[in-house]
PDB file of C-alpha atoms and ligand atoms in Angstrom:
ATOM      1  CA  MET A   1      63.051 -43.058  34.365  1.00 52.00           C
ATOM      2  CA  THR A   2      63.756 -40.734  37.492  1.00 57.00           C
ATOM      3  CA  ALA A   3      61.274 -37.889  38.484  1.00 59.00           C
ATOM      4  CA  GLU A   4      62.732 -34.497  38.830  1.00 58.00           C
ATOM      5  CA  PRO A   5      62.831 -33.263  42.195  1.00 60.00           C
ATOM      6  CA  ALA A   6      59.743 -30.887  42.954  1.00 76.00           C
ATOM      7  CA  ARG A   7      60.934 -27.138  42.914  1.00 91.00           C
ATOM      8  CA  ALA A   8      59.485 -24.836  45.418  1.00 94.00           C
ATOM      9  CA  SER A   9      56.893 -22.491  43.869  1.00 97.00           C
ATOM     10  CA  LEU A  10      57.734 -18.759  43.713  1.00 97.00           C
ATOM     11  CA  ILE A  11      56.044 -16.345  45.582  1.00 97.00           C
ATOM     12  CA  ASP A  12      55.487 -13.273  43.057  1.00 96.00           C
ATOM     13  CA  GLY A  13      55.857 -10.271  45.567  1.00 95.00           C
ATOM     14  CA  LYS A  14      55.406  -7.932  42.604  1.00 95.00           C
ATOM     15  CA  ALA A  15      52.257  -9.193  41.535  1.00 96.00           C
ATOM     16  CA  PHE A  16      50.872  -9.005  45.168  1.00 97.00           C
ATOM     17  CA  ALA A  17      52.096  -5.412  45.895  1.00 97.00           C
ATOM     18  CA  ALA A  18      50.562  -4.527  42.426  1.00 97.00           C
ATOM     19  CA  GLY A  19      47.078  -6.086  43.333  1.00 97.00           C
ATOM     20  CA  LEU A  20      47.282  -4.072  46.937  1.00 98.00           C
ATOM     21  CA  VAL A  21      48.255  -0.697  45.387  1.00 97.00           C
ATOM     22  CA  GLU A  22      45.318  -0.996  43.344  1.00 98.00           C
ATOM     23  CA  ARG A  23      42.955  -2.058  46.074  1.00 98.00           C
ATOM     24  CA  VAL A  24      44.211   0.815  47.999  1.00 98.00           C
ATOM     25  CA  ALA A  25      43.651   3.172  45.203  1.00 98.00           C
ATOM     26  CA  ALA A  26      39.978   1.926  44.807  1.00 98.00           C
ATOM     27  CA  ALA A  27      39.479   2.056  48.360  1.00 98.00           C
ATOM     28  CA  SER A  28      40.891   5.720  48.567  1.00 98.00           C
ATOM     29  CA  ALA A  29      38.971   6.895  45.525  1.00 98.00           C
ATOM     30  CA  ARG A  30      35.726   5.754  47.496  1.00 98.00           C
ATOM     31  CA  LEU A  31      36.947   7.454  50.527  1.00 98.00           C
ATOM     32  CA  GLU A  32      37.117  10.788  48.586  1.00 98.00           C
ATOM     33  CA  ALA A  33      33.975  10.295  46.703  1.00 98.00           C
ATOM     34  CA  ALA A  34      31.634   9.848  49.873  1.00 98.00           C
ATOM     35  CA  HIS A  35      33.557  11.665  52.271  1.00 98.00           C
ATOM     36  CA  ALA A  36      36.015  14.593  50.426  1.00 98.00           C
ATOM     37  CA  ILE A  37      38.889  12.813  52.147  1.00 98.00           C
ATOM     38  CA  LYS A  38      42.032  12.185  49.987  1.00 98.00           C
ATOM     39  CA  PRO A  39      44.640  10.471  51.888  1.00 98.00           C
ATOM     40  CA  GLY A  40      48.068  12.364  52.049  1.00 98.00           C
ATOM     41  CA  LEU A  41      51.519  10.947  52.898  1.00 98.00           C
ATOM     42  CA  ALA A  42      54.069  13.381  53.691  1.00 98.00           C
ATOM     43  CA  VAL A  43      57.754  11.844  53.235  1.00 98.00           C
ATOM     44  CA  VAL A  44      60.762  13.670  54.702  1.00 98.00           C
ATOM     45  CA  ILE A  45      64.309  12.948  53.951  1.00 98.00           C
ATOM     46  CA  VAL A  46      67.231  14.617  55.484  1.00 98.00           C
ATOM     47  CA  GLY A  47      70.801  14.249  53.841  1.00 97.00           C
ATOM     48  CA  GLU A  48      71.852  13.070  50.365  1.00 94.00           C
ATOM     49  CA  ASP A  49      72.178   9.319  51.024  1.00 93.00           C
ATOM     50  CA  PRO A  50      71.731   7.907  47.237  1.00 92.00           C
ATOM     51  CA  ALA A  51      69.924   4.412  48.185  1.00 90.00           C
ATOM     52  CA  SER A  52      67.560   6.810  50.644  1.00 94.00           C
ATOM     53  CA  GLN A  53      66.475   9.316  47.761  1.00 95.00           C
ATOM     54  CA  ILE A  54      65.737   6.460  45.519  1.00 94.00           C
ATOM     55  CA  TYR A  55      63.348   4.862  47.980  1.00 94.00           C
ATOM     56  CA  VAL A  56      61.863   8.390  48.859  1.00 96.00           C
ATOM     57  CA  ARG A  57      61.265   9.169  44.985  1.00 97.00           C
ATOM     58  CA  ASN A  58      59.618   5.658  44.464  1.00 95.00           C
ATOM     59  CA  LYS A  59      57.602   6.514  47.534  1.00 96.00           C
ATOM     60  CA  GLY A  60      56.353   9.664  46.112  1.00 97.00           C
ATOM     61  CA  GLU A  61      55.619   8.333  42.636  1.00 97.00           C
ATOM     62  CA  THR A  62      53.758   5.308  43.977  1.00 96.00           C
ATOM     63  CA  THR A  63      51.500   7.569  46.199  1.00 98.00           C
ATOM     64  CA  LEU A  64      50.597   9.754  43.301  1.00 98.00           C
ATOM     65  CA  ARG A  65      49.984   6.836  41.208  1.00 97.00           C
ATOM     66  CA  ALA A  66      47.481   5.364  43.868  1.00 97.00           C
ATOM     67  CA  GLY A  67      45.378   8.794  43.372  1.00 97.00           C
ATOM     68  CA  MET A  68      46.713   9.942  46.997  1.00 98.00           C
ATOM     69  CA  ARG A  69      48.162  13.215  47.927  1.00 98.00           C
ATOM     70  CA  SER A  70      51.832  12.992  48.147  1.00 98.00           C
ATOM     71  CA  GLU A  71      54.540  15.684  49.853  1.00 98.00           C
ATOM     72  CA  THR A  72      58.121  14.872  49.996  1.00 98.00           C
ATOM     73  CA  HIS A  73      60.123  17.453  52.415  1.00 98.00           C
ATOM     74  CA  ARG A  74      63.877  17.548  51.658  1.00 98.00           C
ATOM     75  CA  MET A  75      66.263  18.791  54.119  1.00 98.00           C
ATOM     76  CA  GLY A  76      69.988  19.120  53.879  1.00 97.00           C
ATOM     77  CA  GLU A  77      72.724  16.818  55.709  1.00 97.00           C
ATOM     78  CA  THR A  78      73.407  19.698  58.246  1.00 97.00           C
ATOM     79  CA  THR A  79      69.877  20.188  59.466  1.00 98.00           C
ATOM     80  CA  GLY A  80      69.571  20.704  63.004  1.00 97.00           C
ATOM     81  CA  GLN A  81      67.122  18.144  64.895  1.00 98.00           C
ATOM     82  CA  HIS A  82      65.114  21.297  66.229  1.00 98.00           C
ATOM     83  CA  ASP A  83      64.213  22.271  62.519  1.00 98.00           C
ATOM     84  CA  LEU A  84      63.356  18.547  61.983  1.00 98.00           C
ATOM     85  CA  LEU A  85      60.958  18.471  65.025  1.00 98.00           C
ATOM     86  CA  ALA A  86      59.725  21.765  63.825  1.00 98.00           C
ATOM     87  CA  LEU A  87      58.398  20.301  60.552  1.00 98.00           C
ATOM     88  CA  ILE A  88      57.043  17.098  62.282  1.00 98.00           C
ATOM     89  CA  ALA A  89      54.889  19.393  64.433  1.00 98.00           C
ATOM     90  CA  THR A  90      53.553  21.351  61.476  1.00 98.00           C
ATOM     91  CA  LEU A  91      52.944  17.791  59.776  1.00 98.00           C
ATOM     92  CA  ASN A  92      51.186  16.421  62.887  1.00 98.00           C
ATOM     93  CA  ALA A  93      48.711  19.492  62.876  1.00 98.00           C
ATOM     94  CA  ASP A  94      48.087  19.653  59.054  1.00 98.00           C
ATOM     95  CA  PRO A  95      44.589  18.088  58.484  1.00 98.00           C
ATOM     96  CA  GLY A  96      45.531  17.014  54.909  1.00 98.00           C
ATOM     97  CA  ILE A  97      48.277  14.838  56.032  1.00 98.00           C
ATOM     98  CA  HIS A  98      47.307  11.450  57.342  1.00 98.00           C
ATOM     99  CA  GLY A  99      50.615   9.770  57.226  1.00 98.00           C
ATOM    100  CA  ILE A 100      54.123  10.888  57.985  1.00 98.00           C
ATOM    101  CA  LEU A 101      57.531   8.891  57.305  1.00 98.00           C
ATOM    102  CA  VAL A 102      60.691  10.111  58.139  1.00 98.00           C
ATOM    103  CA  GLN A 103      63.127   8.480  55.873  1.00 97.00           C
ATOM    104  CA  LEU A 104      66.000   6.402  57.969  1.00 96.00           C
ATOM    105  CA  PRO A 105      68.977   6.491  58.352  1.00 95.00           C
ATOM    106  CA  LEU A 106      68.965   9.982  59.802  1.00 97.00           C
ATOM    107  CA  PRO A 107      72.414  11.962  59.937  1.00 97.00           C
ATOM    108  CA  ALA A 108      74.474  10.645  63.063  1.00 96.00           C
ATOM    109  CA  HIS A 109      73.903  14.219  64.909  1.00 97.00           C
ATOM    110  CA  ILE A 110      70.297  13.645  64.925  1.00 98.00           C
ATOM    111  CA  ASP A 111      68.541  11.374  67.673  1.00 98.00           C
ATOM    112  CA  SER A 112      66.466   9.279  65.652  1.00 97.00           C
ATOM    113  CA  ALA A 113      64.344   7.930  68.599  1.00 97.00           C
ATOM    114  CA  ALA A 114      63.367  11.416  69.336  1.00 98.00           C
ATOM    115  CA  VAL A 115      62.150  12.005  66.174  1.00 98.00           C
ATOM    116  CA  LEU A 116      60.084   8.934  66.051  1.00 98.00           C
ATOM    117  CA  GLY A 117      58.768   9.667  68.939  1.00 98.00           C
ATOM    118  CA  ALA A 118      57.459  13.018  67.901  1.00 98.00           C
ATOM    119  CA  ILE A 119      55.534  11.774  65.134  1.00 98.00           C
ATOM    120  CA  ASP A 120      51.603  11.682  66.092  1.00 98.00           C
ATOM    121  CA  PRO A 121      51.523   7.752  66.739  1.00 98.00           C
ATOM    122  CA  ASP A 122      48.002   8.036  64.591  1.00 98.00           C
ATOM    123  CA  LYS A 123      49.771   9.384  61.630  1.00 98.00           C
ATOM    124  CA  ASP A 124      52.795   7.116  61.998  1.00 98.00           C
ATOM    125  CA  VAL A 125      52.608   4.857  58.892  1.00 98.00           C
ATOM    126  CA  ASP A 126      55.907   3.189  59.278  1.00 98.00           C
ATOM    127  CA  GLY A 127      54.461   1.967  62.762  1.00 98.00           C
ATOM    128  CA  PHE A 128      57.699   2.738  64.596  1.00 98.00           C
ATOM    129  CA  HIS A 129      56.510   4.687  67.314  1.00 98.00           C
ATOM    130  CA  VAL A 130      56.624   3.104  70.569  1.00 98.00           C
ATOM    131  CA  VAL A 131      52.740   3.581  71.131  1.00 98.00           C
ATOM    132  CA  ASN A 132      52.130   1.377  67.949  1.00 98.00           C
ATOM    133  CA  ALA A 133      54.526  -1.189  69.014  1.00 98.00           C
ATOM    134  CA  GLY A 134      52.656  -1.319  72.141  1.00 98.00           C
ATOM    135  CA  ARG A 135      49.176  -1.556  70.417  1.00 98.00           C
ATOM    136  CA  LEU A 136      50.517  -4.395  68.388  1.00 98.00           C
ATOM    137  CA  ALA A 137      51.760  -6.398  71.413  1.00 97.00           C
ATOM    138  CA  VAL A 138      48.523  -5.973  73.083  1.00 97.00           C
ATOM    139  CA  GLY A 139      46.374  -6.569  69.982  1.00 95.00           C
ATOM    140  CA  LEU A 140      44.936  -3.117  69.958  1.00 97.00           C
ATOM    141  CA  PRO A 141      44.117  -1.595  66.531  1.00 96.00           C
ATOM    142  CA  GLY A 142      47.171   0.699  65.472  1.00 97.00           C
ATOM    143  CA  LEU A 143      49.539   1.082  62.805  1.00 98.00           C
ATOM    144  CA  VAL A 144      51.934  -1.781  62.050  1.00 98.00           C
ATOM    145  CA  PRO A 145      55.499  -1.607  60.301  1.00 98.00           C
ATOM    146  CA  CYS A 146      55.153  -2.139  56.580  1.00 98.00           C
ATOM    147  CA  THR A 147      57.711  -4.828  55.790  1.00 98.00           C
ATOM    148  CA  PRO A 148      56.362  -7.509  58.311  1.00 98.00           C
ATOM    149  CA  LEU A 149      52.552  -6.593  57.441  1.00 98.00           C
ATOM    150  CA  GLY A 150      53.578  -7.155  53.665  1.00 98.00           C
ATOM    151  CA  CYS A 151      54.955 -10.507  54.856  1.00 98.00           C
ATOM    152  CA  LEU A 152      51.905 -11.405  56.778  1.00 98.00           C
ATOM    153  CA  MET A 153      49.405 -10.683  53.862  1.00 97.00           C
ATOM    154  CA  VAL A 154      51.611 -12.628  51.579  1.00 97.00           C
ATOM    155  CA  LEU A 155      51.574 -15.639  53.935  1.00 98.00           C
ATOM    156  CA  LYS A 156      47.900 -15.442  54.580  1.00 97.00           C
ATOM    157  CA  ALA A 157      47.174 -15.260  50.890  1.00 96.00           C
ATOM    158  CA  GLU A 158      49.475 -18.387  50.083  1.00 97.00           C
ATOM    159  CA  LEU A 159      48.525 -20.656  53.042  1.00 98.00           C
ATOM    160  CA  GLY A 160      45.398 -19.401  54.195  1.00 98.00           C
ATOM    161  CA  ASP A 161      44.849 -20.388  57.809  1.00 98.00           C
ATOM    162  CA  LEU A 162      48.252 -20.198  59.643  1.00 98.00           C
ATOM    163  CA  SER A 163      47.083 -21.075  63.204  1.00 98.00           C
ATOM    164  CA  GLY A 164      49.163 -23.919  64.666  1.00 98.00           C
ATOM    165  CA  LEU A 165      52.061 -23.685  62.431  1.00 98.00           C
ATOM    166  CA  ASN A 166      55.613 -23.398  63.582  1.00 98.00           C
ATOM    167  CA  ALA A 167      57.042 -19.974  62.578  1.00 99.00           C
ATOM    168  CA  VAL A 168      60.859 -19.298  62.988  1.00 98.00           C
ATOM    169  CA  ILE A 169      62.147 -15.702  62.441  1.00 98.00           C
ATOM    170  CA  VAL A 170      65.608 -15.097  61.836  1.00 98.00           C
ATOM    171  CA  GLY A 171      66.612 -11.687  63.310  1.00 98.00           C
ATOM    172  CA  ARG A 172      65.243  -9.550  65.883  1.00 98.00           C
ATOM    173  CA  SER A 173      65.085  -5.909  64.569  1.00 97.00           C
ATOM    174  CA  ASN A 174      62.239  -3.294  65.837  1.00 96.00           C
ATOM    175  CA  ILE A 175      61.509  -2.807  62.019  1.00 96.00           C
ATOM    176  CA  VAL A 176      60.966  -6.511  60.998  1.00 98.00           C
ATOM    177  CA  GLY A 177      61.636  -9.258  63.334  1.00 98.00           C
ATOM    178  CA  LYS A 178      59.662  -8.263  66.575  1.00 98.00           C
ATOM    179  CA  PRO A 179      56.559  -6.736  64.828  1.00 98.00           C
ATOM    180  CA  MET A 180      56.507 -10.042  62.694  1.00 98.00           C
ATOM    181  CA  ALA A 181      56.922 -12.285  65.596  1.00 98.00           C
ATOM    182  CA  GLN A 182      53.702 -10.227  67.148  1.00 98.00           C
ATOM    183  CA  LEU A 183      51.612 -10.387  63.826  1.00 98.00           C
ATOM    184  CA  LEU A 184      52.449 -14.571  63.518  1.00 98.00           C
ATOM    185  CA  LEU A 185      51.439 -14.862  67.425  1.00 98.00           C
ATOM    186  CA  GLY A 186      48.135 -12.904  66.465  1.00 97.00           C
ATOM    187  CA  GLU A 187      47.417 -15.452  63.871  1.00 98.00           C
ATOM    188  CA  SER A 188      48.153 -18.357  66.412  1.00 98.00           C
ATOM    189  CA  CYS A 189      51.290 -19.687  65.053  1.00 98.00           C
ATOM    190  CA  THR A 190      54.105 -20.946  67.473  1.00 98.00           C
ATOM    191  CA  VAL A 191      56.682 -18.333  66.921  1.00 98.00           C
ATOM    192  CA  THR A 192      60.103 -18.529  67.714  1.00 98.00           C
ATOM    193  CA  ILE A 193      62.777 -15.553  67.207  1.00 98.00           C
ATOM    194  CA  ALA A 194      66.454 -16.550  66.287  1.00 98.00           C
ATOM    195  CA  HIS A 195      69.312 -14.260  66.350  1.00 96.00           C
ATOM    196  CA  SER A 196      73.243 -14.252  66.566  1.00 92.00           C
ATOM    197  CA  ARG A 197      73.299 -15.868  70.096  1.00 96.00           C
ATOM    198  CA  THR A 198      70.796 -18.625  69.054  1.00 98.00           C
ATOM    199  CA  ARG A 199      72.361 -22.436  69.663  1.00 98.00           C
ATOM    200  CA  ASP A 200      71.959 -24.657  66.636  1.00 98.00           C
ATOM    201  CA  LEU A 201      70.247 -22.326  64.335  1.00 98.00           C
ATOM    202  CA  PRO A 202      70.255 -24.781  61.426  1.00 98.00           C
ATOM    203  CA  ALA A 203      68.002 -27.381  63.505  1.00 98.00           C
ATOM    204  CA  LEU A 204      65.846 -24.552  64.921  1.00 98.00           C
ATOM    205  CA  CYS A 205      65.025 -23.442  61.233  1.00 98.00           C
ATOM    206  CA  ARG A 206      64.539 -27.318  60.534  1.00 98.00           C
ATOM    207  CA  THR A 207      61.412 -26.931  62.591  1.00 98.00           C
ATOM    208  CA  ALA A 208      59.751 -24.011  60.776  1.00 98.00           C
ATOM    209  CA  ASP A 209      56.747 -24.591  58.550  1.00 98.00           C
ATOM    210  CA  ILE A 210      57.297 -20.794  58.075  1.00 99.00           C
ATOM    211  CA  LEU A 211      60.639 -19.505  58.013  1.00 98.00           C
ATOM    212  CA  VAL A 212      61.035 -15.525  57.892  1.00 98.00           C
ATOM    213  CA  ALA A 213      64.508 -14.169  57.280  1.00 98.00           C
ATOM    214  CA  ALA A 214      65.343 -10.690  58.342  1.00 98.00           C
ATOM    215  CA  VAL A 215      69.169 -10.694  59.326  1.00 97.00           C
ATOM    216  CA  GLY A 216      71.065  -8.863  56.485  1.00 96.00           C
ATOM    217  CA  ARG A 217      73.577 -11.555  56.053  1.00 97.00           C
ATOM    218  CA  PRO A 218      73.908 -12.775  52.562  1.00 98.00           C
ATOM    219  CA  GLU A 219      72.716 -16.326  51.734  1.00 98.00           C
ATOM    220  CA  MET A 220      73.393 -17.161  55.113  1.00 98.00           C
ATOM    221  CA  ILE A 221      70.382 -19.741  55.411  1.00 98.00           C
ATOM    222  CA  ARG A 222      71.436 -22.968  53.749  1.00 98.00           C
ATOM    223  CA  GLY A 223      69.244 -25.531  51.767  1.00 98.00           C
ATOM    224  CA  ASP A 224      69.857 -27.951  54.363  1.00 98.00           C
ATOM    225  CA  TRP A 225      68.321 -25.871  56.979  1.00 98.00           C
ATOM    226  CA  ILE A 226      64.683 -26.040  55.315  1.00 98.00           C
ATOM    227  CA  ARG A 227      62.017 -28.362  56.312  1.00 98.00           C
ATOM    228  CA  PRO A 228      60.755 -29.961  53.161  1.00 98.00           C
ATOM    229  CA  GLY A 229      57.527 -28.130  51.950  1.00 98.00           C
ATOM    230  CA  ALA A 230      58.286 -25.023  54.087  1.00 98.00           C
ATOM    231  CA  THR A 231      57.335 -21.587  53.296  1.00 98.00           C
ATOM    232  CA  ILE A 232      60.092 -18.992  52.900  1.00 98.00           C
ATOM    233  CA  ILE A 233      59.775 -15.465  53.389  1.00 98.00           C
ATOM    234  CA  ASP A 234      63.465 -13.751  52.282  1.00 98.00           C
ATOM    235  CA  VAL A 235      63.245 -10.172  53.599  1.00 98.00           C
ATOM    236  CA  GLY A 236      67.141  -9.929  52.984  1.00 97.00           C
ATOM    237  CA  ILE A 237      68.490  -7.441  50.466  1.00 95.00           C
ATOM    238  CA  ASN A 238      72.114  -7.671  50.340  1.00 95.00           C
ATOM    239  CA  ARG A 239      74.780  -6.279  47.703  1.00 94.00           C
ATOM    240  CA  VAL A 240      77.391  -8.776  46.958  1.00 96.00           C
ATOM    241  CA  PRO A 241      80.143  -8.712  43.977  1.00 96.00           C
ATOM    242  CA  SER A 242      79.136  -9.699  40.780  1.00 95.00           C
ATOM    243  CA  ARG A 243      79.374 -13.500  39.918  1.00 94.00           C
ATOM    244  CA  ASP A 244      81.553 -12.567  36.885  1.00 93.00           C
ATOM    245  CA  PRO A 245      85.253 -11.852  38.359  1.00 95.00           C
ATOM    246  CA  ASP A 246      86.143  -9.061  35.747  1.00 95.00           C
ATOM    247  CA  LYS A 247      82.783  -7.361  36.564  1.00 95.00           C
ATOM    248  CA  ALA A 248      83.361  -7.865  40.178  1.00 95.00           C
ATOM    249  CA  ALA A 249      86.691  -6.094  39.580  1.00 95.00           C
ATOM    250  CA  GLN A 250      84.839  -3.103  38.379  1.00 95.00           C
ATOM    251  CA  GLY A 251      82.989  -2.997  41.251  1.00 94.00           C
ATOM    252  CA  LYS A 252      79.721  -4.443  39.893  1.00 95.00           C
ATOM    253  CA  THR A 253      77.419  -5.972  42.295  1.00 95.00           C
ATOM    254  CA  ARG A 254      74.250  -8.139  42.239  1.00 96.00           C
ATOM    255  CA  VAL A 255      71.364  -8.390  45.218  1.00 96.00           C
ATOM    256  CA  VAL A 256      70.657 -11.535  46.850  1.00 97.00           C
ATOM    257  CA  GLY A 257      68.830 -12.197  50.139  1.00 97.00           C
ATOM    258  CA  ASP A 258      69.537 -13.970  53.350  1.00 98.00           C
ATOM    259  CA  VAL A 259      68.654 -17.422  51.862  1.00 98.00           C
ATOM    260  CA  ALA A 260      70.508 -19.211  49.609  1.00 98.00           C
ATOM    261  CA  PHE A 261      67.898 -19.169  46.970  1.00 97.00           C
ATOM    262  CA  GLU A 262      69.024 -21.806  44.393  1.00 97.00           C
ATOM    263  CA  GLU A 263      69.461 -24.386  47.745  1.00 97.00           C
ATOM    264  CA  ALA A 264      66.682 -23.615  49.158  1.00 98.00           C
ATOM    265  CA  ALA A 265      64.084 -23.700  46.440  1.00 98.00           C
ATOM    266  CA  GLU A 266      64.731 -27.618  46.126  1.00 97.00           C
ATOM    267  CA  ILE A 267      63.508 -28.391  49.354  1.00 98.00           C
ATOM    268  CA  ALA A 268      60.824 -25.468  50.321  1.00 98.00           C
ATOM    269  CA  GLY A 269      57.375 -25.669  49.250  1.00 98.00           C
ATOM    270  CA  ARG A 270      56.965 -21.924  48.330  1.00 98.00           C
ATOM    271  CA  ILE A 271      59.598 -19.287  48.358  1.00 98.00           C
ATOM    272  CA  THR A 272      60.091 -15.572  47.733  1.00 98.00           C
ATOM    273  CA  PRO A 273      62.877 -14.604  45.382  1.00 97.00           C
ATOM    274  CA  VAL A 274      64.993 -11.563  45.877  1.00 97.00           C
ATOM    275  CA  PRO A 275      64.751  -9.252  44.180  1.00 94.00           C
ATOM    276  CA  GLY A 276      61.141  -9.515  43.406  1.00 92.00           C
ATOM    277  CA  GLY A 277      59.983 -11.225  46.432  1.00 93.00           C
ATOM    278  CA  VAL A 278      58.397  -9.026  49.122  1.00 94.00           C
ATOM    279  CA  GLY A 279      60.462  -6.026  48.793  1.00 92.00           C
ATOM    280  CA  PRO A 280      57.749  -4.256  46.589  1.00 94.00           C
ATOM    281  CA  MET A 281      54.842  -5.113  49.457  1.00 96.00           C
ATOM    282  CA  THR A 282      56.517  -2.446  51.689  1.00 96.00           C
ATOM    283  CA  ILE A 283      55.605   0.654  49.615  1.00 96.00           C
ATOM    284  CA  ALA A 284      52.280  -1.308  48.970  1.00 98.00           C
ATOM    285  CA  CYS A 285      51.582  -1.554  52.704  1.00 98.00           C
ATOM    286  CA  LEU A 286      52.792   2.047  53.258  1.00 98.00           C
ATOM    287  CA  LEU A 287      49.999   3.395  51.282  1.00 98.00           C
ATOM    288  CA  ALA A 288      47.542   0.996  52.884  1.00 98.00           C
ATOM    289  CA  ASN A 289      48.569   2.494  56.284  1.00 98.00           C
ATOM    290  CA  THR A 290      48.069   6.031  54.875  1.00 98.00           C
ATOM    291  CA  TYR A 291      44.593   4.978  53.799  1.00 98.00           C
ATOM    292  CA  THR A 292      43.700   3.457  57.015  1.00 98.00           C
ATOM    293  CA  ALA A 293      45.238   6.437  59.113  1.00 98.00           C
ATOM    294  CA  ALA A 294      42.974   8.658  57.097  1.00 98.00           C
ATOM    295  CA  CYS A 295      39.922   6.730  57.322  1.00 98.00           C
ATOM    296  CA  ARG A 296      40.429   6.502  61.324  1.00 98.00           C
ATOM    297  CA  SER A 297      41.101  10.256  61.318  1.00 97.00           C
ATOM    298  CA  ALA A 298      37.760  10.592  60.301  1.00 97.00           C
ATOM    299  CA  GLY A 299      36.098   8.053  62.426  1.00 97.00           C
ATOM    300  CA  ILE A 300      35.466   5.789  59.315  1.00 97.00           C
ATOM    301  CA  ALA A 301      36.232   2.064  59.333  1.00 97.00           C
ATOM    302  CA  PRO A 302      38.433   1.222  56.565  1.00 97.00           C
ATOM    303  CA  ASP A 303      37.482  -1.042  53.718  1.00 97.00           C
ATOM    304  CA  ASP A 304      39.177  -4.513  53.978  1.00 94.00           C
ATOM    305  CA  LEU A 305      42.336  -4.677  51.631  1.00 94.00           C
ATOM    306  CA  SER A 306      42.934  -8.160  51.695  1.00 86.00           C
ATOM    307  CA  ALA A 307      42.841 -10.198  48.223  1.00 78.00           C
TER     308      ALA A 307
HETATM  309  N1  LIG B  11      64.894   3.010  55.769  1.00 76.75           N
HETATM  310  C1  LIG B  11      64.703   1.907  54.893  1.00 76.75           C
HETATM  311  N2  LIG B  11      63.500   1.141  55.155  1.00 76.75           N
HETATM  312  C2  LIG B  11      62.903   2.014  55.641  1.00 76.75           C
HETATM  313  C3  LIG B  11      61.406   1.991  56.224  1.00 76.75           C
HETATM  314  O1  LIG B  11      60.566   1.088  56.271  1.00 76.75           O
HETATM  315  N3  LIG B  11      61.156   3.446  56.842  1.00 76.75           N
HETATM  316  C4  LIG B  11      61.782   4.525  57.054  1.00 76.75           C
HETATM  317  N4  LIG B  11      61.361   5.324  57.534  1.00 76.75           N
HETATM  318  N5  LIG B  11      62.994   4.368  56.616  1.00 76.75           N
HETATM  319  C5  LIG B  11      63.543   3.318  56.079  1.00 76.75           C
END
């Protein structure tokens, strides 16, 4: 009798996210009861991009479900930068708003960096402001980008102490790769960031106890790139044609990650599926950041939100 090869255990990001939303809701209710502060999040969307519309609606609904205040500001595709900056100035000055998120991408005629830079860093719940990037880099308290924060929470819940582990991050974006590296360095991992110019990426990936994939290339990371027993966090969300050729011909798509899941699951110890992996943690962390910002605005120490 031959033993079945062990398969990786699945990391259920949806369940993690639901737990975090519950803890944020409870902490927000305590903040409101004790200090009469209801955390408030303003989301700004410019234009009609269908995917962005869905993300923004989800953010608003989840915020309300957590018992927090939610505002959505919808602006037309042709909105001028001046009008967008005026709205941000109003939200910066509004004491009932603790978090401001400008949905990206913005229309091409708007300078995204100027807009993100206009948000009060203490209300920057996306953590994209250079002040928050700087705080993260030097280890000061700030607001941390939601996707890498969610990945870190999942990793700590799954693995406990991360110190001394080799972490390889594939992708060097300001939104995921770079802040992920800072966070893992803060946990005393040995961190390598790989990117399109990295030599022998498969060999580098094989050194990883923790592999975070955030490149946006469907199923690029293959099973034989993975160290047996490694923990794989797949941040990629890529649309590819349906497996069924008839459906593909009709334009039907499916969503895959940056990791070839079936192959990887044969080798890894733990893995996040796509969909259903760390994706739902992003909104949960947005609410956590809004709660944190609300506490700090009043000089109150936020409750610990870890599981
Ligand atoms: N568009 C896609 N993801 C994000 C995100 O995390 N924040 C913002 N502001 N826009 C996005």
